[in-house]
PDB file of C-alpha atoms in Angstrom:
ATOM      1  CA  MET A1288     -36.248 112.857  -4.707  1.00  0.00           C
ATOM      2  CA  VAL A1289     -39.974 111.970  -5.861  1.00  0.00           C
ATOM      3  CA  SER A1290     -42.644 111.952  -2.858  1.00  0.00           C
ATOM      4  CA  GLN A1291     -45.162 109.161  -2.072  1.00  0.00           C
ATOM      5  CA  THR A1292     -47.893 111.614  -3.348  1.00  0.00           C
ATOM      6  CA  ASP A1293     -46.183 112.315  -6.702  1.00  0.00           C
ATOM      7  CA  TRP A1294     -45.314 108.886  -7.483  1.00  0.00           C
ATOM      8  CA  VAL A1295     -49.287 108.096  -7.411  1.00  0.00           C
ATOM      9  CA  GLU A1296     -50.192 111.725  -8.703  1.00  0.00           C
ATOM     10  CA  ARG A1297     -47.444 110.964 -11.853  1.00  0.00           C
ATOM     11  CA  LEU A1298     -48.525 107.268 -12.285  1.00  0.00           C
ATOM     12  CA  ASN A1299     -52.758 108.031 -12.608  1.00  0.00           C
ATOM     13  CA  SER A1300     -51.464 111.100 -14.556  1.00  0.00           C
ATOM     14  CA  GLU A1301     -52.202 111.232 -18.511  1.00  0.00           C
ATOM     15  CA  SER A1302     -49.532 113.364 -19.018  1.00  0.00           C
ATOM     16  CA  THR A1303     -45.585 112.412 -20.655  1.00  0.00           C
ATOM     17  CA  ASN A1304     -45.331 112.408 -16.715  1.00  0.00           C
ATOM     18  CA  ARG A1305     -47.021 109.369 -16.416  1.00  0.00           C
ATOM     19  CA  ASP A1306     -44.338 107.524 -19.107  1.00  0.00           C
ATOM     20  CA  GLU A1307     -41.542 109.686 -17.278  1.00  0.00           C
ATOM     21  CA  ALA A1308     -42.870 107.790 -13.996  1.00  0.00           C
ATOM     22  CA  ILE A1309     -43.158 104.212 -15.198  1.00  0.00           C
ATOM     23  CA  THR A1310     -39.699 104.530 -16.630  1.00  0.00           C
ATOM     24  CA  GLN A1311     -38.027 105.576 -13.327  1.00  0.00           C
ATOM     25  CA  LEU A1312     -39.985 103.114 -11.668  1.00  0.00           C
ATOM     26  CA  ARG A1313     -39.363 100.237 -13.401  1.00  0.00           C
ATOM     27  CA  ALA A1314     -35.479 100.995 -13.346  1.00  0.00           C
ATOM     28  CA  ILE A1315     -36.105 100.972  -9.734  1.00  0.00           C
ATOM     29  CA  LEU A1316     -37.672  97.283  -9.720  1.00  0.00           C
ATOM     30  CA  ILE A1317     -35.106  96.270 -11.849  1.00  0.00           C
ATOM     31  CA  ARG A1318     -32.445  96.931  -9.881  1.00  0.00           C
ATOM     32  CA  GLY A1319     -34.243  95.540  -6.582  1.00  0.00           C
ATOM     33  CA  LEU A1320     -35.053  92.657  -8.122  1.00  0.00           C
ATOM     34  CA  GLN A1321     -31.540  91.838  -9.577  1.00  0.00           C
ATOM     35  CA  LYS A1322     -30.156  92.232  -6.021  1.00  0.00           C
ATOM     36  CA  ALA A1323     -32.905  90.232  -4.289  1.00  0.00           C
ATOM     37  CA  LEU A1324     -32.647  87.414  -6.636  1.00  0.00           C
ATOM     38  CA  SER A1325     -29.205  87.435  -7.156  1.00  0.00           C
ATOM     39  CA  SER A1326     -28.447  84.036  -5.120  1.00  0.00           C
ATOM     40  CA  LYS A1327     -32.232  82.601  -7.225  1.00  0.00           C
ATOM     41  CA  GLY A1328     -29.908  81.759 -10.786  1.00  0.00           C
ATOM     42  CA  VAL A1329     -32.225  83.833 -12.476  1.00  0.00           C
ATOM     43  CA  ASP A1330     -31.616  85.743 -15.641  1.00  0.00           C
ATOM     44  CA  ASN A1331     -32.231  89.207 -17.176  1.00  0.00           C
ATOM     45  CA  ALA A1332     -35.059  88.425 -19.141  1.00  0.00           C
ATOM     46  CA  PHE A1333     -36.761  86.630 -15.667  1.00  0.00           C
ATOM     47  CA  VAL A1334     -36.340  89.635 -14.164  1.00  0.00           C
ATOM     48  CA  GLU A1335     -37.394  91.862 -17.245  1.00  0.00           C
ATOM     49  CA  ASP A1336     -40.530  89.516 -17.496  1.00  0.00           C
ATOM     50  CA  ILE A1337     -41.250  90.219 -13.669  1.00  0.00           C
ATOM     51  CA  THR A1338     -40.726  93.698 -13.338  1.00  0.00           C
ATOM     52  CA  GLN A1339     -43.690  94.329 -16.846  1.00  0.00           C
ATOM     53  CA  ASP A1340     -46.049  92.147 -14.868  1.00  0.00           C
ATOM     54  CA  ALA A1341     -45.525  94.109 -11.624  1.00  0.00           C
ATOM     55  CA  LEU A1342     -45.882  97.240 -12.990  1.00  0.00           C
ATOM     56  CA  LEU A1343     -49.142  95.905 -14.181  1.00  0.00           C
ATOM     57  CA  ARG A1344     -50.251  95.114 -10.598  1.00  0.00           C
ATOM     58  CA  ILE A1345     -48.670  98.362  -9.405  1.00  0.00           C
ATOM     59  CA  LEU A1346     -50.933 100.566 -11.902  1.00  0.00           C
ATOM     60  CA  ASP A1347     -53.632  98.345 -11.200  1.00  0.00           C
ATOM     61  CA  SER A1348     -53.705  98.862  -7.753  1.00  0.00           C
ATOM     62  CA  LEU A1349     -52.442 102.669  -7.034  1.00  0.00           C
ATOM     63  CA  GLU A1350     -55.631 103.160  -5.171  1.00  0.00           C
ATOM     64  CA  THR A1351     -54.606 100.686  -2.183  1.00  0.00           C
ATOM     65  CA  PHE A1352     -51.366 102.617  -1.266  1.00  0.00           C
ATOM     66  CA  GLU A1353     -51.885 103.793   1.580  1.00  0.00           C
ATOM     67  CA  GLY A1354     -48.623 105.764   2.125  1.00  0.00           C
ATOM     68  CA  ARG A1355     -47.933 103.572   5.281  1.00  0.00           C
ATOM     69  CA  SER A1356     -44.137 103.079   3.904  1.00  0.00           C
ATOM     70  CA  ARG A1357     -42.509 104.542   0.834  1.00  0.00           C
ATOM     71  CA  PHE A1358     -43.863 104.225  -2.736  1.00  0.00           C
ATOM     72  CA  THR A1359     -41.135 102.755  -4.497  1.00  0.00           C
ATOM     73  CA  THR A1360     -40.759  99.750  -0.406  1.00  0.00           C
ATOM     74  CA  TRP A1361     -44.835  99.144  -1.402  1.00  0.00           C
ATOM     75  CA  ALA A1362     -44.006  98.281  -4.931  1.00  0.00           C
ATOM     76  CA  MET A1363     -41.055  96.612  -4.387  1.00  0.00           C
ATOM     77  CA  ALA A1364     -42.799  93.921  -2.293  1.00  0.00           C
ATOM     78  CA  ILE A1365     -45.462  93.974  -5.057  1.00  0.00           C
ATOM     79  CA  ALA A1366     -42.746  92.988  -7.234  1.00  0.00           C
ATOM     80  CA  ILE A1367     -41.089  90.417  -4.835  1.00  0.00           C
ATOM     81  CA  ARG A1368     -44.437  88.336  -4.663  1.00  0.00           C
ATOM     82  CA  THR A1369     -44.445  88.501  -8.580  1.00  0.00           C
ATOM     83  CA  ALA A1370     -41.186  87.238  -8.590  1.00  0.00           C
ATOM     84  CA  VAL A1371     -41.565  84.428  -5.908  1.00  0.00           C
ATOM     85  CA  SER A1372     -45.360  83.512  -7.255  1.00  0.00           C
ATOM     86  CA  GLU A1373     -43.454  82.951 -11.026  1.00  0.00           C
ATOM     87  CA  MET A1374     -40.648  81.016  -9.559  1.00  0.00           C
ATOM     88  CA  ARG A1375     -42.711  78.438  -7.568  1.00  0.00           C
ATOM     89  CA  ARG A1376     -45.151  78.335 -10.672  1.00  0.00           C
ATOM     90  CA  ARG A1377     -42.258  77.146 -12.591  1.00  0.00           C
ATOM     91  CA  HIS A1378     -40.525  74.958 -10.185  1.00  0.00           C
ATOM     92  CA  PHE A1379     -43.770  72.309  -9.883  1.00  0.00           C
ATOM     93  CA  LYS A1380     -44.866  72.787 -13.558  1.00  0.00           C
ATOM     94  CA  ASP A1381     -44.000  69.311 -13.751  1.00  0.00           C
ATOM     95  CA  VAL A1382     -44.780  67.804 -10.865  1.00  0.00           C
ATOM     96  CA  SER A1383     -47.413  65.953 -10.118  1.00  0.00           C
ATOM     97  CA  LEU A1384     -50.006  66.025  -6.922  1.00  0.00           C
ATOM     98  CA  GLU A1385     -49.061  63.006  -5.736  1.00  0.00           C
ATOM     99  CA  GLN A1386     -45.210  63.459  -6.053  1.00  0.00           C
ATOM    100  CA  VAL A1387     -45.845  66.446  -3.112  1.00  0.00           C
ATOM    101  CA  ILE A1388     -48.610  65.063  -1.065  1.00  0.00           C
ATOM    102  CA  ASN A1389     -46.533  62.129  -0.327  1.00  0.00           C
ATOM    103  CA  HIS A1390     -43.813  64.077   0.345  1.00  0.00           C
ATOM    104  CA  ASP A1391     -43.362  65.416   3.840  1.00  0.00           C
ATOM    105  CA  ASP A1392     -40.171  67.530   5.087  1.00  0.00           C
ATOM    106  CA  GLY A1393     -41.688  69.678   7.719  1.00  0.00           C
ATOM    107  CA  GLN A1394     -42.279  72.788   5.901  1.00  0.00           C
ATOM    108  CA  VAL A1395     -45.124  75.078   6.883  1.00  0.00           C
ATOM    109  CA  VAL A1396     -48.734  74.849   5.950  1.00  0.00           C
ATOM    110  CA  GLU A1397     -49.886  77.944   4.243  1.00  0.00           C
ATOM    111  CA  LEU A1398     -53.970  77.592   5.477  1.00  0.00           C
ATOM    112  CA  GLU A1399     -54.678  80.935   4.035  1.00  0.00           C
ATOM    113  CA  ASP A1400     -53.330  83.899   2.658  1.00  0.00           C
ATOM    114  CA  SER A1401     -52.368  85.344   6.548  1.00  0.00           C
ATOM    115  CA  ASP A1402     -51.909  82.239   8.220  1.00  0.00           C
ATOM    116  CA  THR A1403     -48.772  79.996   8.490  1.00  0.00           C
ATOM    117  CA  VAL A1404     -47.709  77.349  10.931  1.00  0.00           C
ATOM    118  CA  THR A1405     -44.725  78.545  12.938  1.00  0.00           C
ATOM    119  CA  VAL A1406     -43.196  76.934  15.932  1.00  0.00           C
ATOM    120  CA  SER A1407     -44.108  78.441  19.468  1.00  0.00           C
ATOM    121  CA  ALA A1408     -41.337  78.502  21.467  1.00  0.00           C
ATOM    122  CA  THR A1409     -42.800  76.880  24.437  1.00  0.00           C
ATOM    123  CA  LEU A1410     -43.549  73.724  22.021  1.00  0.00           C
ATOM    124  CA  ASP A1411     -40.999  71.359  20.878  1.00  0.00           C
ATOM    125  CA  LYS A1412     -41.136  71.467  16.843  1.00  0.00           C
ATOM    126  CA  GLU A1413     -41.056  67.711  16.273  1.00  0.00           C
ATOM    127  CA  ILE A1414     -44.432  67.252  18.415  1.00  0.00           C
ATOM    128  CA  LEU A1415     -45.499  69.828  17.316  1.00  0.00           C
ATOM    129  CA  TYR A1416     -45.619  68.671  13.500  1.00  0.00           C
ATOM    130  CA  ALA A1417     -46.765  65.153  14.377  1.00  0.00           C
ATOM    131  CA  ASN A1418     -49.373  66.601  16.240  1.00  0.00           C
ATOM    132  CA  LEU A1419     -50.444  68.450  13.264  1.00  0.00           C
ATOM    133  CA  ARG A1420     -49.600  65.479  10.919  1.00  0.00           C
ATOM    134  CA  ARG A1421     -52.204  63.191  13.209  1.00  0.00           C
ATOM    135  CA  LEU A1422     -54.629  66.024  13.281  1.00  0.00           C
ATOM    136  CA  ILE A1423     -54.962  66.516   9.544  1.00  0.00           C
ATOM    137  CA  GLU A1424     -55.222  62.810   8.964  1.00  0.00           C
ATOM    138  CA  SER A1425     -58.038  62.692  11.618  1.00  0.00           C
ATOM    139  CA  ASP A1426     -59.962  65.312  11.406  1.00  0.00           C
ATOM    140  CA  LEU A1427     -59.749  66.435   7.636  1.00  0.00           C
ATOM    141  CA  THR A1428     -62.036  65.205   4.838  1.00  0.00           C
ATOM    142  CA  GLN A1429     -59.550  63.424   1.979  1.00  0.00           C
ATOM    143  CA  HIS A1430     -60.052  66.476  -0.549  1.00  0.00           C
ATOM    144  CA  GLN A1431     -58.734  68.497   3.051  1.00  0.00           C
ATOM    145  CA  GLN A1432     -56.057  66.290   2.901  1.00  0.00           C
ATOM    146  CA  THR A1433     -54.954  66.533  -0.125  1.00  0.00           C
ATOM    147  CA  VAL A1434     -55.397  70.369  -0.566  1.00  0.00           C
ATOM    148  CA  ILE A1435     -53.353  70.678   3.159  1.00  0.00           C
ATOM    149  CA  ARG A1436     -50.670  68.353   1.776  1.00  0.00           C
ATOM    150  CA  ALA A1437     -50.064  69.827  -1.438  1.00  0.00           C
ATOM    151  CA  LEU A1438     -49.613  73.196   0.419  1.00  0.00           C
ATOM    152  CA  LEU A1439     -47.334  71.847   2.998  1.00  0.00           C
ATOM    153  CA  GLY A1440     -44.858  70.638   0.064  1.00  0.00           C
ATOM    154  CA  GLY A1441     -45.267  74.376  -1.410  1.00  0.00           C
ATOM    155  CA  MET A1442     -47.490  73.610  -3.912  1.00  0.00           C
ATOM    156  CA  PRO A1443     -48.472  77.488  -5.334  1.00  0.00           C
ATOM    157  CA  VAL A1444     -52.814  77.515  -5.370  1.00  0.00           C
ATOM    158  CA  GLU A1445     -53.312  77.692  -8.798  1.00  0.00           C
ATOM    159  CA  THR A1446     -50.894  74.778  -9.355  1.00  0.00           C
ATOM    160  CA  ILE A1447     -53.326  72.522  -7.239  1.00  0.00           C
ATOM    161  CA  ALA A1448     -56.416  74.027  -8.619  1.00  0.00           C
ATOM    162  CA  ASP A1449     -54.724  73.252 -12.131  1.00  0.00           C
ATOM    163  CA  ARG A1450     -53.977  69.778 -10.799  1.00  0.00           C
ATOM    164  CA  LEU A1451     -57.574  68.619  -9.033  1.00  0.00           C
ATOM    165  CA  GLY A1452     -59.325  70.149 -11.969  1.00  0.00           C
ATOM    166  CA  THR A1453     -60.812  73.301 -10.045  1.00  0.00           C
ATOM    167  CA  ASN A1454     -60.706  76.972  -9.429  1.00  0.00           C
ATOM    168  CA  ARG A1455     -58.641  79.096  -7.072  1.00  0.00           C
ATOM    169  CA  ASN A1456     -61.503  80.299  -5.219  1.00  0.00           C
ATOM    170  CA  ALA A1457     -62.517  76.135  -4.587  1.00  0.00           C
ATOM    171  CA  VAL A1458     -59.324  75.753  -3.078  1.00  0.00           C
ATOM    172  CA  TYR A1459     -59.189  79.201  -1.031  1.00  0.00           C
ATOM    173  CA  LYS A1460     -62.351  77.526   0.325  1.00  0.00           C
ATOM    174  CA  THR A1461     -60.914  73.589   1.288  1.00  0.00           C
ATOM    175  CA  MET A1462     -57.900  75.966   3.025  1.00  0.00           C
ATOM    176  CA  HIS A1463     -60.074  78.160   5.139  1.00  0.00           C
ATOM    177  CA  ASP A1464     -62.600  74.914   5.966  1.00  0.00           C
ATOM    178  CA  ALA A1465     -59.242  73.232   6.946  1.00  0.00           C
ATOM    179  CA  ARG A1466     -57.510  75.650   8.903  1.00  0.00           C
ATOM    180  CA  ILE A1467     -61.131  76.284  11.463  1.00  0.00           C
ATOM    181  CA  LYS A1468     -60.842  72.293  11.620  1.00  0.00           C
ATOM    182  CA  LEU A1469     -57.595  72.324  12.548  1.00  0.00           C
ATOM    183  CA  LYS A1470     -57.560  74.376  14.969  1.00  0.00           C
ATOM    184  CA  ARG A1471     -60.840  73.009  16.743  1.00  0.00           C
ATOM    185  CA  ALA A1472     -58.540  70.031  16.840  1.00  0.00           C
ATOM    186  CA  PHE A1473     -55.635  71.643  18.614  1.00  0.00           C
ATOM    187  CA  GLU A1474     -58.055  73.657  21.351  1.00  0.00           C
ATOM    188  CA  SER A1475     -59.836  69.872  21.342  1.00  0.00           C
ATOM    189  CA  SER A1476     -56.166  68.313  21.675  1.00  0.00           C
ATOM    190  CA  GLY A1477     -55.539  70.850  24.931  1.00  0.00           C
ATOM    191  CA  VAL A1478     -53.371  73.441  23.409  1.00  0.00           C
ATOM    192  CA  SER A1479     -53.486  75.741  25.093  1.00  0.00           C
ATOM    193  CA  ARG A1480     -55.615  79.266  23.097  1.00  0.00           C
ATOM    194  CA  GLU A1481     -51.774  81.095  23.686  1.00  0.00           C
ATOM    195  CA  ASP A1482     -49.850  78.229  21.694  1.00  0.00           C
ATOM    196  CA  ILE A1483     -52.577  78.238  19.225  1.00  0.00           C
ATOM    197  CA  GLN A1484     -51.914  81.520  18.350  1.00  0.00           C
ATOM    198  CA  GLY A1485     -48.046  80.759  18.011  1.00  0.00           C
ATOM    199  CA  ILE A1486     -48.868  77.664  16.321  1.00  0.00           C
ATOM    200  CA  LEU A1487     -51.465  79.314  13.622  1.00  0.00           C
ATOM    201  CA  ALA A1488     -49.999  82.752  14.095  1.00  0.00           C
ATOM    202  CA  GLY A1489     -51.219  86.002  11.487  1.00  0.00           C
ATOM    203  CA  GLY A1490     -48.358  87.157   9.085  1.00  0.00           C
ATOM    204  CA  ALA A1491     -47.603  90.059   6.950  1.00  0.00           C
TER     205      ALA A1491
END
């Protein structure tokens, strides 16, 4: 069995060990992706493309591996994120921004990379979302509303930026500013700090 250290050392080497390690890791990622995406209706070509993209990201990020989990678990997480991002991108390829922001289906709002709106056990789900929608309309600028509603509909940041004729950094800045406003608005509306932590909980 290849150890965590061996994986990093072999993938960082300039010898045939690197090629062998890449081949082994590629096989592991393909098997893992095929299993994880088996119910998503994707074909082998998609899995192959995602594996290739994921390998490049893994090789570019080796220095960030801290050994807190198995190397293959860490690598597979990158591959899964790559796959999810690509599936979302394809899903929204021909969807207009107006279609997304005008469709309210109660999905979570991704306010920033690690923050999602979740339902606290002490709050009623419908009341929470009604309050959230009210605060979005009353406390956010029109531009912030557009970005947050697009995120509410699940549209990827890259697609939002493209539809608005801007870039990822600008969208992230809008997300950050909106998140701060919503947190303050929740506090002002009488929701306790503990409930806010449940509503705007940090994720993995």
